[in-house]
Every structure is written in C-alpha cells, then in structure tokens.
C-alpha cells in the first residue's frame, strides 16, 4: 500500500510504501532533516510536527519515552515514525539559521519604530 506524504512548508510531495519512516520518505523527497544518530532515536534532532496521526503506525514505546510528553503537541521523531496508509502531512521545523535571522530582523524593525 502506498502513502502520499507532503512536507510543509515546502509543499514537497512523495509517494512511499507502507512501512517507510518519515525520515526515509524525506530523503526520498529530497527534503533535508538533519540527524546525528543515523536514525537510532538518540540524537533528538529529527523532530517534526504531525497534526493528524491517522495514516501512521502506532507509536512505539522507545519513541514515547524519548519524547516524554512532547507527542501530545504533535511532535514526532521522523526516524521512528512509520507511515502506514493514506495521506500524511509533515510540518518541518523552521531552519534554525533562518529563524535566528528573522528574529534579529524583527527586533531591529521594532527598535527602528521606537525612534
Ligand atoms: S535521527 Fe536521531 S533521533 Fe531521529
């Protein structure tokens, strides 16, 4: 069975087989998700946000332990999240460098409006 995966905000789509992890799907779609542990659930760097878990396999205890409550906000580890069926939308976290630049620009704009 195939799963249609969309990576937002890039609007990048890929179709993968059931049983593929989100990290594998990202690589197949050419979407960069930085990791250090090679997908062994130990670096915690592959966090993504998934609002609707309908098309996902049940979360395993290892991932639940690592997330320690963060899963309740929709956070999942891309290396441990297994795609199962249907259509799944993955929200990628903002690029840390771009987020830092955007924050600095916003602060500068705020300072400029005070003068
Ligand atoms: S790749 Fe390291 S925790 Fe997922």
CSV table of C-alpha atoms and ligand atoms in Angstrom, one decimal:
chain,number,residue,atom,x,y,z
A,1,UNK,CA,0.0,0.0,0.0
A,2,UNK,CA,1.3,3.5,-0.8
A,3,UNK,CA,1.3,6.5,1.4
A,4,UNK,CA,1.1,10.1,0.0
A,5,UNK,CA,3.4,12.3,2.1
A,6,UNK,CA,3.5,16.1,1.9
A,7,UNK,CA,6.3,18.0,3.6
A,8,UNK,CA,5.3,21.5,4.6
A,9,UNK,CA,6.1,24.4,4.2
A,10,UNK,CA,8.0,23.2,1.2
A,11,UNK,CA,4.8,21.6,-0.4
A,12,UNK,CA,7.1,18.7,-1.4
A,13,UNK,CA,5.2,15.5,-2.1
A,14,UNK,CA,6.3,11.9,-2.3
A,15,UNK,CA,4.6,8.6,-2.5
A,16,UNK,CA,6.2,5.8,-0.5
A,17,UNK,CA,5.4,2.2,0.5
A,18,UNK,CA,3.7,1.4,3.8
A,19,UNK,CA,6.3,0.8,6.5
A,20,UNK,CA,8.6,3.6,5.4
A,21,UNK,CA,9.7,6.0,8.1
A,22,UNK,CA,9.2,9.7,7.8
A,23,UNK,CA,13.0,10.2,7.7
A,24,UNK,CA,13.3,7.8,4.8
A,25,UNK,CA,10.4,9.5,3.0
A,26,UNK,CA,12.0,12.9,3.5
A,27,UNK,CA,15.2,11.6,1.9
A,28,UNK,CA,13.3,10.2,-1.0
A,29,UNK,CA,11.6,13.6,-1.5
A,30,UNK,CA,14.9,15.4,-1.3
A,31,UNK,CA,14.0,17.1,2.0
A,32,UNK,CA,16.8,17.6,4.4
A,33,UNK,CA,16.2,16.5,8.0
A,34,UNK,CA,19.4,16.8,10.0
A,35,UNK,CA,20.4,13.9,12.1
A,36,UNK,CA,23.4,12.8,14.1
A,37,UNK,CA,22.5,9.3,15.3
A,38,UNK,CA,21.6,7.9,11.9
A,39,UNK,CA,18.0,7.2,12.8
A,40,UNK,CA,18.6,5.4,16.1
A,41,UNK,CA,16.3,7.7,18.2
A,42,UNK,CA,19.2,9.0,20.2
A,43,UNK,CA,20.1,12.5,18.9
A,44,UNK,CA,16.6,14.0,19.1
A,45,UNK,CA,17.3,16.2,16.0
A,46,UNK,CA,14.7,14.8,13.7
A,47,UNK,CA,11.7,16.3,15.4
A,48,UNK,CA,8.8,17.1,13.1
A,49,UNK,CA,5.2,18.1,13.7
A,50,UNK,CA,2.3,15.9,12.6
A,51,UNK,CA,-1.2,17.1,13.3
A,52,UNK,CA,-3.2,14.1,12.1
A,53,UNK,CA,-1.7,10.7,13.0
A,54,UNK,CA,-4.4,8.8,11.1
A,55,UNK,CA,-2.0,7.4,8.5
A,56,UNK,CA,0.7,6.4,10.9
A,57,UNK,CA,1.6,3.2,12.7
A,58,UNK,CA,1.1,3.2,16.4
A,59,UNK,CA,3.9,5.0,18.3
A,60,UNK,CA,6.5,2.6,19.8
A,61,UNK,CA,7.5,2.8,23.5
A,62,UNK,CA,11.0,3.9,22.6
A,63,UNK,CA,9.8,7.0,20.8
A,64,UNK,CA,7.2,7.8,23.5
A,65,UNK,CA,10.0,7.6,26.2
A,66,UNK,CA,12.2,9.9,24.2
A,67,UNK,CA,9.5,12.5,23.6
A,68,UNK,CA,8.4,12.3,27.2
A,69,UNK,CA,5.1,14.2,26.7
A,70,UNK,CA,6.1,16.3,23.6
A,71,UNK,CA,4.0,13.9,21.5
A,72,UNK,CA,0.9,15.5,22.9
A,73,UNK,CA,1.7,18.6,21.0
A,74,UNK,CA,2.1,16.7,17.7
A,75,UNK,CA,5.8,16.3,17.9
A,76,UNK,CA,7.3,13.0,16.4
A,77,UNK,CA,10.7,11.7,15.7
A,78,UNK,CA,11.0,11.3,11.9
A,79,UNK,CA,13.3,8.3,12.3
A,80,UNK,CA,10.8,6.4,14.4
A,81,UNK,CA,7.5,7.4,12.8
A,82,UNK,CA,6.3,4.8,10.4
A,83,UNK,CA,3.9,5.7,7.6
A,84,UNK,CA,1.1,3.2,7.2
A,85,UNK,CA,-1.6,4.4,4.8
A,86,UNK,CA,-3.5,7.3,3.2
A,87,UNK,CA,-2.2,10.9,3.2
A,88,UNK,CA,0.1,12.3,5.8
A,89,UNK,CA,1.2,16.0,6.2
A,90,UNK,CA,4.5,16.6,7.9
A,91,UNK,CA,5.4,20.0,9.2
A,92,UNK,CA,9.1,20.6,9.2
A,93,UNK,CA,10.6,22.8,11.9
A,94,UNK,CA,11.9,26.2,10.8
A,95,UNK,CA,15.5,26.3,9.7
A,96,UNK,CA,17.4,27.4,12.9
A,97,UNK,CA,19.6,29.9,10.9
A,98,UNK,CA,16.7,31.4,9.1
A,99,UNK,CA,14.7,31.6,12.3
A,100,UNK,CA,17.6,33.4,14.1
A,101,UNK,CA,17.9,35.9,11.2
A,102,UNK,CA,14.1,36.5,11.1
A,103,UNK,CA,14.2,37.1,14.9
A,104,UNK,CA,17.0,39.7,14.6
A,105,UNK,CA,15.3,41.5,11.7
A,106,UNK,CA,12.1,41.7,13.7
A,107,UNK,CA,13.9,43.1,16.7
A,108,UNK,CA,15.7,45.7,14.5
A,109,UNK,CA,12.4,46.7,13.0
A,110,UNK,CA,10.9,47.1,16.4
A,111,UNK,CA,13.8,49.2,17.5
A,112,UNK,CA,13.5,51.4,14.4
A,113,UNK,CA,9.8,52.1,15.0
A,114,UNK,CA,10.7,53.4,18.5
A,115,UNK,CA,12.8,56.2,17.1
B,1,LIG,S1,17.6,10.7,13.7
B,1,LIG,FE1,18.4,10.9,15.7
B,1,LIG,S2,16.6,10.8,16.9
B,1,LIG,FE2,15.9,10.6,15.0
